[in-house]
Coordinates of C-alpha atoms in Angstrom, one line a residue:
M294 CA 112.4 159.7 63.5
N295 CA 115.1 159.0 61.0
I296 CA 118.3 157.7 62.5
D297 CA 121.4 159.3 60.9
Y298 CA 124.6 157.3 60.4
F299 CA 122.8 154.0 60.7
T300 CA 120.9 152.0 58.2
T301 CA 118.6 149.3 59.6
S302 CA 118.9 145.7 58.6
L303 CA 115.6 145.9 56.9
N304 CA 116.8 148.7 54.6
R305 CA 120.4 147.4 54.1
N306 CA 118.9 144.3 52.4
K307 CA 116.6 145.5 49.6
T308 CA 115.3 142.1 48.7
P309 CA 112.6 140.4 50.7
A310 CA 114.2 137.4 52.6
A311 CA 111.1 135.9 54.1
S312 CA 111.3 133.0 51.6
A313 CA 114.3 131.7 53.6
L314 CA 111.8 130.6 56.2
A315 CA 110.4 127.9 53.9
P316 CA 112.4 125.1 55.4
L317 CA 111.1 126.1 58.8
Y318 CA 107.4 126.4 57.9
S319 CA 105.7 124.7 55.0
D320 CA 102.6 122.6 54.2
R321 CA 104.8 119.5 53.8
E322 CA 107.0 119.8 56.9
G323 CA 104.5 121.7 59.1
C324 CA 105.8 124.2 61.7
R325 CA 109.4 123.9 62.7
L326 CA 110.0 127.6 63.6
C327 CA 110.9 126.9 67.2
P328 CA 112.9 124.3 69.0
R329 CA 109.8 122.3 69.9
L330 CA 109.8 121.0 66.3
C331 CA 106.2 119.9 66.6
G332 CA 105.7 119.8 62.9
V333 CA 102.0 120.7 63.1
R334 CA 100.1 122.0 60.1
R335 CA 98.7 125.0 61.9
E336 CA 96.1 125.6 59.2
D337 CA 94.5 122.4 60.7
L338 CA 95.3 122.6 64.4
P339 CA 97.5 124.7 66.7
G340 CA 101.1 123.7 67.6
F341 CA 102.7 123.6 71.1
C342 CA 102.5 127.4 71.1
G343 CA 98.7 127.2 70.9
C344 CA 98.6 129.5 67.8
P345 CA 96.8 129.2 64.5
A346 CA 98.1 130.0 61.1
S347 CA 97.5 133.8 61.4
I348 CA 98.7 136.7 63.5
R349 CA 97.2 137.4 66.9
A350 CA 98.3 140.3 69.1
A351 CA 97.1 141.9 72.3
R352 CA 98.6 145.4 72.2
A353 CA 100.6 147.7 70.0
A354 CA 101.7 150.9 71.8
L355 CA 104.6 153.1 72.9
H356 CA 106.1 151.2 75.9
P357 CA 108.1 153.2 78.5
W358 CA 109.2 150.3 80.7
E359 CA 112.0 148.7 78.7
E360 CA 115.8 149.3 79.3
P361 CA 116.5 153.0 78.9
C362 CA 118.4 152.6 75.7
I363 CA 115.3 150.9 74.2
S364 CA 112.5 153.0 75.6
G365 CA 114.4 156.3 75.2
V366 CA 112.2 159.4 75.4
H367 CA 109.0 158.5 73.6
G368 CA 109.0 154.8 74.2
S369 CA 109.5 151.5 72.3
G370 CA 106.9 150.7 69.6
T371 CA 106.0 147.4 71.2
V372 CA 103.7 144.8 69.6
F373 CA 102.7 142.1 72.1
F374 CA 101.9 138.9 70.2
T375 CA 99.9 136.1 71.9
G376 CA 100.8 132.5 72.5
C377 CA 104.3 131.3 73.3
T378 CA 106.8 128.6 72.5
L379 CA 107.9 128.2 76.1
R380 CA 104.8 128.9 78.3
C381 CA 106.7 129.1 81.6
R382 CA 104.9 128.4 84.8
F383 CA 105.8 131.8 86.2
C384 CA 105.2 133.8 83.1
Q385 CA 104.8 137.5 83.8
N386 CA 102.5 137.9 80.8
Y387 CA 100.5 134.8 81.4
Q388 CA 97.3 136.5 80.3
I389 CA 98.4 136.4 76.7
S390 CA 101.1 133.6 76.6
S391 CA 99.0 130.7 77.7
T392 CA 96.4 131.1 75.0
P393 CA 96.3 132.8 71.5
A394 CA 94.0 135.5 72.8
G395 CA 93.9 139.0 71.4
K396 CA 93.0 140.3 68.0
S397 CA 93.5 138.6 64.6
L398 CA 95.5 140.7 62.2
T399 CA 96.3 140.5 58.5
V400 CA 99.7 141.1 57.1
P401 CA 98.7 144.6 55.8
D402 CA 97.2 145.4 59.2
L403 CA 100.5 144.6 60.9
A404 CA 102.5 146.6 58.4
A405 CA 100.2 149.6 59.0
I406 CA 100.6 149.2 62.7
F407 CA 104.4 149.3 62.4
L408 CA 104.2 152.6 60.4
D409 CA 101.7 154.1 62.9
L410 CA 104.0 153.4 65.8
Q411 CA 106.9 155.1 63.9
R412 CA 104.6 158.0 63.3
Q413 CA 103.8 158.3 67.0
G414 CA 107.6 158.7 67.7
A415 CA 108.6 155.1 68.6
H416 CA 112.4 154.7 68.8
N417 CA 112.1 151.2 67.5
I418 CA 109.6 148.4 66.6
N419 CA 109.7 145.9 69.5
L420 CA 108.4 142.4 68.5
V421 CA 107.5 140.6 71.7
T422 CA 107.2 136.7 71.6
A423 CA 107.0 136.7 67.8
T424 CA 108.6 133.4 66.7
Q425 CA 105.3 131.5 66.2
Y426 CA 104.1 134.2 63.7
L427 CA 107.3 134.8 61.8
P428 CA 106.1 134.0 58.3
W429 CA 103.5 136.7 58.5
I430 CA 105.6 139.2 60.5
L431 CA 108.4 139.1 57.9
A432 CA 105.9 139.6 55.2
A433 CA 104.6 142.7 57.0
L434 CA 108.2 144.0 57.4
D435 CA 108.8 143.4 53.7
L436 CA 105.7 145.6 52.9
V437 CA 107.2 148.6 54.8
R438 CA 110.8 148.1 53.6
G439 CA 112.1 151.6 52.7
R440 CA 109.5 153.4 54.8
L441 CA 110.2 151.9 58.2
T442 CA 113.5 153.6 59.2
I443 CA 113.7 152.8 62.9
P444 CA 115.4 149.6 64.3
V445 CA 113.6 146.3 64.8
V446 CA 113.9 144.7 68.2
Y447 CA 113.4 141.0 68.7
N448 CA 112.2 140.5 72.3
C449 CA 112.1 136.7 73.0
G450 CA 112.5 134.0 75.7
G451 CA 115.9 133.0 74.2
Y452 CA 114.6 129.5 73.2
E453 CA 115.2 129.9 69.5
R454 CA 116.6 127.8 66.7
V455 CA 119.9 129.0 65.3
E456 CA 118.4 128.5 61.9
T457 CA 115.6 131.0 62.7
V458 CA 118.1 133.5 64.1
R459 CA 120.1 133.4 60.9
V460 CA 117.0 134.1 58.8
L461 CA 116.3 137.2 60.9
R462 CA 119.7 138.6 60.0
D463 CA 118.1 140.8 57.3
Y464 CA 115.3 142.0 59.6
V465 CA 116.5 142.4 63.2
D466 CA 118.8 145.1 64.5
I467 CA 118.6 144.5 68.3
W468 CA 118.2 141.2 70.1
L469 CA 116.5 141.2 73.5
P470 CA 116.6 137.6 74.6
D471 CA 116.0 136.1 78.0
L472 CA 118.6 133.6 79.4
K473 CA 116.4 131.9 82.0
Y474 CA 118.1 128.8 83.3
F475 CA 121.4 126.9 83.4
D476 CA 120.1 123.7 85.1
P477 CA 118.1 121.4 82.7
A478 CA 116.1 120.1 85.7
L479 CA 114.9 123.7 86.4
S480 CA 114.0 124.3 82.8
R481 CA 112.2 121.0 82.6
E482 CA 110.1 121.8 85.7
F483 CA 109.3 125.4 84.8
S484 CA 109.2 125.4 81.0
R485 CA 109.0 121.7 79.9
A486 CA 112.3 122.3 78.0
D487 CA 115.2 120.1 79.2
D488 CA 117.3 121.5 76.4
Y489 CA 116.6 125.2 77.2
F490 CA 120.2 126.2 78.1
A491 CA 121.8 124.2 75.2
V492 CA 119.4 125.8 72.7
A493 CA 119.3 129.3 74.1
S494 CA 123.1 129.6 74.6
A495 CA 123.6 128.5 71.0
A496 CA 121.0 131.0 69.8
I497 CA 122.5 133.9 71.8
R498 CA 126.0 133.1 70.4
Q499 CA 124.5 133.5 67.0
M500 CA 122.7 136.8 67.9
V501 CA 126.0 138.3 69.2
A502 CA 127.9 137.1 66.1
Q503 CA 125.3 138.7 63.8
T504 CA 125.2 142.1 65.4
G505 CA 128.7 142.6 66.7
R506 CA 129.4 144.9 69.7
P507 CA 126.5 147.1 70.8
L508 CA 126.1 150.4 68.8
L509 CA 124.5 153.3 70.6
Q510 CA 123.7 156.8 69.4
T511 CA 123.1 159.8 71.5
Y512 CA 119.6 161.3 70.8
T513 CA 119.1 164.8 71.9
E514 CA 115.4 165.6 72.4
N515 CA 114.4 169.2 71.5
I516 CA 111.7 169.6 74.0
E517 CA 110.6 173.0 72.8
S518 CA 110.0 171.6 69.3
A519 CA 108.4 168.4 70.5
G520 CA 106.3 169.7 73.3
N521 CA 104.1 167.0 74.7
D522 CA 103.1 165.7 71.2
A523 CA 104.5 162.2 70.8
S524 CA 103.5 162.3 67.1
V525 CA 106.4 164.8 66.5
N526 CA 109.0 162.2 65.7
N527 CA 111.8 164.3 64.3
A528 CA 112.2 166.8 67.1
G529 CA 115.8 165.7 68.0
T530 CA 119.2 164.9 66.6
F531 CA 121.5 161.9 66.6
K532 CA 125.2 161.4 66.9
N533 CA 127.3 158.2 66.9
D534 CA 128.2 157.0 70.3
D535 CA 130.6 154.4 71.7
P536 CA 129.0 151.6 73.8
V537 CA 128.1 153.3 77.1
N538 CA 129.2 151.6 80.3
N539 CA 125.9 151.8 82.2
A540 CA 127.0 149.7 85.2
G541 CA 124.5 150.4 87.9
A542 CA 122.0 152.0 85.6
T543 CA 118.4 151.1 86.3
K544 CA 115.8 149.7 83.9
N545 CA 113.1 152.3 83.3
D546 CA 110.7 152.4 86.2
H547 CA 108.7 155.4 85.0
P548 CA 108.2 157.3 81.7
V549 CA 111.0 159.7 80.9
S550 CA 110.1 163.2 82.0
S551 CA 110.0 166.0 79.3
A552 CA 111.0 168.7 81.8
G553 CA 113.8 171.0 80.6
A554 CA 114.9 172.3 77.2
S555 CA 116.6 169.2 76.0
E556 CA 117.5 165.7 77.1
D557 CA 120.3 163.4 75.9
V558 CA 119.4 159.7 75.7
H559 CA 121.7 156.9 74.6
L560 CA 119.6 154.7 72.2
M561 CA 120.7 151.3 71.0
V562 CA 120.5 150.9 67.3
R563 CA 122.3 147.6 67.0
G564 CA 123.4 144.9 69.5
V565 CA 122.2 142.3 72.1
I566 CA 120.8 142.9 75.5
I567 CA 120.6 139.6 77.5
R568 CA 118.0 139.6 80.1
H569 CA 117.9 137.4 83.2
L570 CA 115.0 137.4 85.6
V571 CA 116.2 136.3 89.1
L572 CA 113.8 133.7 90.4
P573 CA 113.1 133.3 94.2
G574 CA 115.1 130.5 95.6
H575 CA 117.3 130.0 92.6
R576 CA 120.1 132.6 92.8
D577 CA 122.8 129.9 92.5
D578 CA 121.4 129.0 89.0
S579 CA 121.6 132.7 88.1
I580 CA 125.2 132.9 89.1
R581 CA 126.0 129.8 87.0
L582 CA 124.5 131.6 84.0
L583 CA 126.6 134.6 84.7
R584 CA 129.8 132.5 84.8
W585 CA 128.9 131.1 81.4
L586 CA 128.4 134.6 80.0
A587 CA 131.7 135.9 81.3
S588 CA 133.7 132.9 80.1
E589 CA 132.0 132.1 76.7
L590 CA 131.0 135.4 75.1
P591 CA 133.5 138.0 73.9
P592 CA 134.0 140.9 76.4
H593 CA 131.7 143.9 75.9
S594 CA 129.8 142.1 73.1
F595 CA 126.5 142.4 74.8
Y596 CA 124.6 144.3 77.5
L597 CA 123.3 142.4 80.6
S598 CA 120.0 143.3 82.1
L599 CA 119.5 141.8 85.6
M600 CA 115.8 141.9 86.5
S601 CA 114.3 141.8 90.0
Q602 CA 110.7 142.3 88.8
Y603 CA 109.5 138.7 89.4
T604 CA 105.9 138.9 90.6
P605 CA 103.8 135.9 91.7
Y606 CA 100.5 136.5 89.9
R607 CA 99.0 133.3 91.1
T608 CA 99.7 130.6 93.7
D609 CA 101.6 127.5 92.4
P610 CA 101.2 124.6 94.9
A611 CA 103.7 122.5 93.0
F612 CA 106.5 125.1 93.5
P613 CA 106.0 127.1 96.7
E614 CA 109.3 129.0 96.2
L615 CA 107.6 130.7 93.2
N616 CA 104.8 132.1 95.4
R617 CA 106.9 135.0 96.7
R618 CA 109.0 137.9 95.4
V619 CA 112.8 137.8 95.1
T620 CA 114.4 139.2 98.3
T621 CA 116.8 142.1 98.2
Y622 CA 119.5 139.8 99.5
E623 CA 119.0 137.3 96.7
Y624 CA 119.0 139.9 94.0
Q625 CA 122.1 141.7 95.4
K626 CA 124.0 138.5 95.5
V627 CA 123.4 138.0 91.8
V628 CA 124.4 141.6 91.0
D629 CA 127.6 141.3 93.1
A630 CA 128.5 138.1 91.2
A631 CA 128.0 139.9 87.8
L632 CA 130.2 142.8 88.9
N633 CA 132.9 140.4 90.2
L634 CA 132.9 138.6 86.9
G635 CA 133.4 141.8 85.0
L636 CA 129.9 141.9 83.6
D637 CA 129.5 145.6 84.2
L638 CA 128.0 146.7 80.9
G639 CA 124.3 146.8 81.3
F640 CA 121.4 147.4 83.7
M641 CA 120.2 146.6 87.2
Q642 CA 116.6 147.1 88.3
K643 CA 115.0 148.8 91.2
K644 CA 113.3 146.4 93.7
S645 CA 110.1 148.5 93.2
S646 CA 109.8 147.1 89.7
A647 CA 108.2 143.9 91.2
R648 CA 104.7 145.4 90.9
E649 CA 101.8 144.4 88.8
E650 CA 101.3 147.9 87.4
Y651 CA 104.5 147.6 85.4
T652 CA 102.8 144.9 83.2
P653 CA 100.9 146.7 80.5
P654 CA 97.1 146.2 80.0
F655 CA 96.5 143.8 77.2
D656 CA 93.5 145.7 76.0
L657 CA 94.0 145.6 72.2
E658 CA 95.3 149.2 72.2
G659 CA 96.7 150.2 68.8
L660 CA 95.3 147.1 67.0
T661 CA 92.4 148.7 65.1
P662 CA 93.4 148.0 61.5
Q663 CA 91.3 150.9 60.1
A664 CA 92.9 153.5 62.3
A665 CA 96.4 152.2 61.8
A666 CA 95.9 151.9 58.0
T667 CA 94.6 155.5 57.9
A668 CA 97.6 156.8 59.8
A669 CA 100.0 154.8 57.7
N670 CA 98.4 156.1 54.4
T671 CA 98.6 159.6 55.7
A672 CA 102.3 159.2 56.5
N673 CA 102.9 157.7 53.1
E674 CA 101.2 160.6 51.3
K675 CA 103.4 163.1 53.2
D676 CA 106.5 161.1 52.2
T677 CA 105.6 161.3 48.5
N678 CA 104.7 165.0 48.5

């Protein structure tokens, strides 16, 4: 699926920029990619993230459960990396964030996976919790420069160094950060990061500055041409679109139906979507975050995604408030505060999203290098014929 009228960051900059990471990851300084600044030589032992000096991932597949402007019709080409620089107590992906589980991949493996997801019809490449693997991910993106034509999404916990965000200017089109906490005491208790808000707010400012206002394009799916075959990735047309005011729109709760002759979908190709997961018992902290967003970031410079999907996967005796779901009252109070503050560009979420089945199975789908490489080579041969 080639996107008309828009050139991705990867293809605007023709020169590999991964070398800019050298001050953040080197044999001499160790790993300083994330705000933990642990300085560990990961060839010798893992850092705070728990990750070695090689890529590990748990899944690479079309994902229908993101915000509608990300998942679109066919889904977001989502690569779930393992390990994490935050490791929150309530992590919704705890199966892969607490340890570097999953499958080991080489740089060429990952490059082939990106091209295979594009071949399947992905609207974008969605890098989930990727910071600890950036030296190898950027090398993989450099390998597909000129062939990968869909936007790159950086899906993270918000706890990022401004220096790292700047390096990603030449790679990332869409930022999808969390903004989790305002209160340092809360971030210390749940993520062992007193400085979370100070760090994340600075990183998000930089993300907004790099992308500018959200840019969406209207994608019209030609159902008769596409049929039910997700591998047909050009069965549709694009046109430029102004940012769409989606106040009250819901985050995807089911795959988009292919019923009907055509379907118009607003797809983001550049911009920032700031996610906030409302936690049980902490709606006041959520509202403080919303006040900061309304007062400190330029109007209409980002989308806000308010999530109600918190699911307690295990009992936490230290924090009993985390052992239940968010109530409708709590979530609605946060939504009302957002609307009262003028934060009406974005998405709300149905209460039914707080179910375990909306977390994908981390079953190594899409990570078989041989299959991905074969698909990528086939696509390359078609491109050159």
